[in-house]
GROMACS .gro file of C-alpha atoms in nm:
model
  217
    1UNK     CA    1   0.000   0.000   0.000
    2UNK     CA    2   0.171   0.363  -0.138
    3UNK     CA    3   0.083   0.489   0.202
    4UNK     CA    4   0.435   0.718   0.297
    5UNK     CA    5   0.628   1.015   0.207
    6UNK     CA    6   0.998   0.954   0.223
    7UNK     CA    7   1.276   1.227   0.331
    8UNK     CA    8   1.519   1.174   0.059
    9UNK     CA    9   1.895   1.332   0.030
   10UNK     CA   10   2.032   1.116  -0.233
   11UNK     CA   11   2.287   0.983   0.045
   12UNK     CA   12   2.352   0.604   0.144
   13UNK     CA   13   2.128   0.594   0.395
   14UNK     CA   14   1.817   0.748   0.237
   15UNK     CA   15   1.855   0.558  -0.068
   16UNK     CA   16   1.860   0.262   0.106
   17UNK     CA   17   1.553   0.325   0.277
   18UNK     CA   18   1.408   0.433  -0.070
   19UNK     CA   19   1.462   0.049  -0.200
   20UNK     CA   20   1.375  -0.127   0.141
   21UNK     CA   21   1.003   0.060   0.149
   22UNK     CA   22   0.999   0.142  -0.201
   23UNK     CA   23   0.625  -0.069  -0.277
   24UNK     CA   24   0.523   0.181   0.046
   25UNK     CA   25   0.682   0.535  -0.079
   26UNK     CA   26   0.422   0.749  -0.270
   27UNK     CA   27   0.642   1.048  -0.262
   28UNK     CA   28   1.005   1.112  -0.220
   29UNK     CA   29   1.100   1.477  -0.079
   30UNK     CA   30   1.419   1.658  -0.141
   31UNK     CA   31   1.502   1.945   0.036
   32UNK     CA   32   1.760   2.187  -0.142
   33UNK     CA   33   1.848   2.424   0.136
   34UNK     CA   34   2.203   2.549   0.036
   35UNK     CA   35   2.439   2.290   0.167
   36UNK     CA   36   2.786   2.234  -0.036
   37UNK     CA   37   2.620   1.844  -0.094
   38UNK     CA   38   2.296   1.957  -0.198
   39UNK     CA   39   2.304   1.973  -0.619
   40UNK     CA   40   2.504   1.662  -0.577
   41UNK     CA   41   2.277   1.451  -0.338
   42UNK     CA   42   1.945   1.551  -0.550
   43UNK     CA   43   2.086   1.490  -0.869
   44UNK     CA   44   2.109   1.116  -0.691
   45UNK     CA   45   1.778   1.137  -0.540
   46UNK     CA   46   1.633   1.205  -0.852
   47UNK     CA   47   1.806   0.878  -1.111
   48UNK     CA   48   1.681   0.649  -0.840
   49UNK     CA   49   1.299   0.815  -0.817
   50UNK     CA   50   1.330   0.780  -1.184
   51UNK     CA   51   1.444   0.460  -1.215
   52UNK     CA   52   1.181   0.275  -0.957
   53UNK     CA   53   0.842   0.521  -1.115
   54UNK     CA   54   0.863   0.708  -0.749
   55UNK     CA   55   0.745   1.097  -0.782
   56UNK     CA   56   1.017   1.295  -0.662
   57UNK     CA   57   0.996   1.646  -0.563
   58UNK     CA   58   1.225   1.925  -0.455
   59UNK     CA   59   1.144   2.195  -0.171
   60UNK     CA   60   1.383   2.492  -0.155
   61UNK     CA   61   1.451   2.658   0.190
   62UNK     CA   62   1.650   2.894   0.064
   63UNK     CA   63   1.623   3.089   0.405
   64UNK     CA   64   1.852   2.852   0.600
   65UNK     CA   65   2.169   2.933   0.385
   66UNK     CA   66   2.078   3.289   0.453
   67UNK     CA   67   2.057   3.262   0.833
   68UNK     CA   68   2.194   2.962   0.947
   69UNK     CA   69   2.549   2.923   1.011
   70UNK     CA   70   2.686   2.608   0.979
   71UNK     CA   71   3.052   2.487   0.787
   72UNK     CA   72   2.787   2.242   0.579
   73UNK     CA   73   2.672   2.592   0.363
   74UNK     CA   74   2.984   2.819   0.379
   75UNK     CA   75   3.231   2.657   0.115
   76UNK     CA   76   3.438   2.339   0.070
   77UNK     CA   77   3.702   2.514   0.262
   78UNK     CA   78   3.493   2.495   0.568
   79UNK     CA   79   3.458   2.130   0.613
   80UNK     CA   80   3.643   1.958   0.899
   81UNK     CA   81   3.871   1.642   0.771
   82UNK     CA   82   3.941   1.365   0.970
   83UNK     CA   83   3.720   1.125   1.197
   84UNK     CA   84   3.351   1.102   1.193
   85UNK     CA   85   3.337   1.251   1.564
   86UNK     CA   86   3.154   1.481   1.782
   87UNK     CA   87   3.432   1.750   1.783
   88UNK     CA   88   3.535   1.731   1.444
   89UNK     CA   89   3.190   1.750   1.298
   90UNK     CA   90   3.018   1.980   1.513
   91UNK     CA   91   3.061   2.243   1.308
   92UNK     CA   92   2.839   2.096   1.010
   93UNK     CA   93   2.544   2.097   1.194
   94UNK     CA   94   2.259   2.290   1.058
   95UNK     CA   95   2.020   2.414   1.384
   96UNK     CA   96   1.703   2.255   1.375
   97UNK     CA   97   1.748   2.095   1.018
   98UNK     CA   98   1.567   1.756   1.060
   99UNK     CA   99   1.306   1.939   1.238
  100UNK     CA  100   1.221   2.230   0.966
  101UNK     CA  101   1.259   1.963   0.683
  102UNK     CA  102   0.997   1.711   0.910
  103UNK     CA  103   0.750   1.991   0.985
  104UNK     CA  104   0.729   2.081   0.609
  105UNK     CA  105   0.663   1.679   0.492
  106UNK     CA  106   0.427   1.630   0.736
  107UNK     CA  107   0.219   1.888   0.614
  108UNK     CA  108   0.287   1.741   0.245
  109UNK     CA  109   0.188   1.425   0.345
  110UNK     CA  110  -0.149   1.550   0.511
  111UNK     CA  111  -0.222   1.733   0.235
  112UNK     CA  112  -0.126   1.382   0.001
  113UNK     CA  113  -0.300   1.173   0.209
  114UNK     CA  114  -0.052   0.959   0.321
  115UNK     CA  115  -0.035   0.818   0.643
  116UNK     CA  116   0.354   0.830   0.715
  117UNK     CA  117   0.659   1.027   0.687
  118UNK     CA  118   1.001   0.857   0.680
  119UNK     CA  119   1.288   0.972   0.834
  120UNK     CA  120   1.667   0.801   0.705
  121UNK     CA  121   1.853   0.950   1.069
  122UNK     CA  122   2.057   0.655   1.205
  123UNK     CA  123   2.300   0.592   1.525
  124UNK     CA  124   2.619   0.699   1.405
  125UNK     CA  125   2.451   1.053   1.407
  126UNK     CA  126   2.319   1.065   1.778
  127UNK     CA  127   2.602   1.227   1.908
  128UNK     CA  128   2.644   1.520   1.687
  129UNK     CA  129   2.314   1.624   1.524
  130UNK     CA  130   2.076   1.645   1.771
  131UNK     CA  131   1.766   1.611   1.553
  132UNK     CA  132   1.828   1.274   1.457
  133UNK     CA  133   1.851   1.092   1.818
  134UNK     CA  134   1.576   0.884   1.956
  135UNK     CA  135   1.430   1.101   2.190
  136UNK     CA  136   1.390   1.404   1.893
  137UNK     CA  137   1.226   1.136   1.684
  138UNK     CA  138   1.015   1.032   1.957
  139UNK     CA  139   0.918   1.385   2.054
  140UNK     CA  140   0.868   1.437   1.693
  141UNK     CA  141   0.624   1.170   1.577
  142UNK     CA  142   0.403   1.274   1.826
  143UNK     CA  143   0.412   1.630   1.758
  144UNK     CA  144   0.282   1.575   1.400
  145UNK     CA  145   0.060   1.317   1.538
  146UNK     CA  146  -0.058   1.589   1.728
  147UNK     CA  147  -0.096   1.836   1.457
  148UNK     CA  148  -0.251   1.653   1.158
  149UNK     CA  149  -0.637   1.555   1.135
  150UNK     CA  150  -0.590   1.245   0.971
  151UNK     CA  151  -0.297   1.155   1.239
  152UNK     CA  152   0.028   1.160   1.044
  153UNK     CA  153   0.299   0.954   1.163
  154UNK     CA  154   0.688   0.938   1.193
  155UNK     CA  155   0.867   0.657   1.071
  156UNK     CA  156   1.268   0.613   1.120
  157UNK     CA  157   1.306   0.261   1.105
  158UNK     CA  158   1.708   0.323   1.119
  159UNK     CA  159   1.711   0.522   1.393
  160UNK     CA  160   1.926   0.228   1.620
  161UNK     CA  161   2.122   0.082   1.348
  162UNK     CA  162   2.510   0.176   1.229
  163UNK     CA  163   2.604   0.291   0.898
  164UNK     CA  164   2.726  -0.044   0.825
  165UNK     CA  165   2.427  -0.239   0.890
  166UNK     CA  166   2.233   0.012   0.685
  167UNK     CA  167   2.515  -0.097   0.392
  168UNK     CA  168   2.439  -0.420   0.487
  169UNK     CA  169   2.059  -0.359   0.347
  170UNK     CA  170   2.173  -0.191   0.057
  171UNK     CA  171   2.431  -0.543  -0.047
  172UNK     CA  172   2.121  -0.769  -0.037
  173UNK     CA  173   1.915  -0.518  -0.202
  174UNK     CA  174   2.167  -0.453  -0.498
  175UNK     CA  175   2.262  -0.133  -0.483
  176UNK     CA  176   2.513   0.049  -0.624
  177UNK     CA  177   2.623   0.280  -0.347
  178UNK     CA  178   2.885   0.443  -0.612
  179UNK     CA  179   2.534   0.615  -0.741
  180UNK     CA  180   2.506   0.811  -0.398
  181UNK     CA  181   2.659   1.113  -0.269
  182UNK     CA  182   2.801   1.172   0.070
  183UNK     CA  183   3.070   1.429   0.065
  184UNK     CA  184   3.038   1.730   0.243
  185UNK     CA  185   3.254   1.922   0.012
  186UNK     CA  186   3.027   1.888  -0.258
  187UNK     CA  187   3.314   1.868  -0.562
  188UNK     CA  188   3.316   1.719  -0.827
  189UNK     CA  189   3.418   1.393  -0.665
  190UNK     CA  190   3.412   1.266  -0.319
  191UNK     CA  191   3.735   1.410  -0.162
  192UNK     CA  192   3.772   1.120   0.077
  193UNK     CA  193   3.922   1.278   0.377
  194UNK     CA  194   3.601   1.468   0.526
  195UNK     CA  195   3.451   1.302   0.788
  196UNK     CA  196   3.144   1.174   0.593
  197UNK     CA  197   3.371   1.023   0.344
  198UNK     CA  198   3.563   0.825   0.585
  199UNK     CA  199   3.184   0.718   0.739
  200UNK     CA  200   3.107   0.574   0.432
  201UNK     CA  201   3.460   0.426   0.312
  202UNK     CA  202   3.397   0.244   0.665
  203UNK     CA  203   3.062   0.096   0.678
  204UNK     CA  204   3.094  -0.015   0.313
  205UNK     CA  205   3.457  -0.196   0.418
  206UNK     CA  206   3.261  -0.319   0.737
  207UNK     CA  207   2.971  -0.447   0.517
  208UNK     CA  208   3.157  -0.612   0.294
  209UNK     CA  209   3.074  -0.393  -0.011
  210UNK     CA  210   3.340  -0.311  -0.287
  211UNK     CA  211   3.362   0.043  -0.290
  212UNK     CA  212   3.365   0.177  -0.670
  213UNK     CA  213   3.352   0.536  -0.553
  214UNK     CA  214   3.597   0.757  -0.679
  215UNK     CA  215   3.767   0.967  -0.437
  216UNK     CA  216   3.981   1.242  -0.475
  217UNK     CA  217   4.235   1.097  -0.212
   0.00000   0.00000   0.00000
């Protein structure tokens, strides 16, 4: 049943999610809100919508490149290298960013129909982006809940699982991981030294995935 609107970046882990659930998704939502990634990511988002018949849109939020602050929308330059940590990554969070991005799909998916929003957030994130940790997602659900007449739901079935086990997913679904985008640096390749890069270089090693991505280094 085509009952769910999917958050979609065009990253591993969304992407993943977009096969698992795709006889569910009705929708797929990208959100174009200035990062480095973003062109990159959708571009992504958009070949795999295509290639499984899912409608894809794009929302801009313009606004949060012009009032955030975060490394994630102020250059290449601006990205931390190194370890997928706390204190190196800090700086690439975007305040609120799961939250504005949820608030806007559940009102899409009222307005749809559909019963469900999913969410691609997963452990590895709970200690630097605050919006994607259990208790935001809890808090979350039931705040759109809350605010829709038919009773919208959140859905983030990853929420407890590692990067790796989401890559694990991906290998028995088939897919081709070099055809997402991580890199916060948003060149033309992935630079494979930011901290994203080394994420993924690591849960597809972990997984047990040859990784055909071209890196820069």
């Amino acid at each position: 049943m085509k009952d769910s609107l999917l958050v979609l970046s065009g990253g591993l882990d969304s992407t993943t999610m977009l096969y698992e659930y795709k006889e569910r998704i009705a929708l797929a939502v990208s959100f174009h809100y200035g990062s480095n990634h973003n062109d990159k990511e959708i571009n992504f988002a958009r070949l795999h919508t295509e290639r499984l018949g899912i409608r894809h849109i794009v929302i801009q939020l313009g606004f949060i490149r012009e009032w955030f602050h975060s490394s994630l929308l102020e250059g290449a330059d601006k990205i931390p290298e190194g370890n997928y940590n706390a204190d190196n990554m800090r700086s690439t969070v975007v305040p609120f960013r799961n939250g504005i991005m949820l608030s806007a799909a559940a009102g899409l998916a009222e307005n749809e129909g559909l019963q469900y929003v999913m969410l691609a957030n997963h452990a590895g994130d709970h200690t630097i982006y605050p919006d994607c940790r259990p208790e935001f997602v809890k808090a979350m659900d039931e705040a759109i809940k809350a605010g829709t007449w038919k009773g919208v739901r959140l859905l983030a079935p990853y929420t407890n699982l590692t990067k790796a086990d989401i890559a694990r997913k991906g290998k028995t679904l088939g897919i081709n991981y070099a055809e997402t985008w991580s890199c916060y640096k948003g060149g033309d390749i992935h630079c494979g030294k930011c901290g994203t890069c080394i994420e993924r270089r690591e849960a597809l090693r972990e997984a047990g995935i040859e990784d055909t991505t071209i890196y820069q280094a």
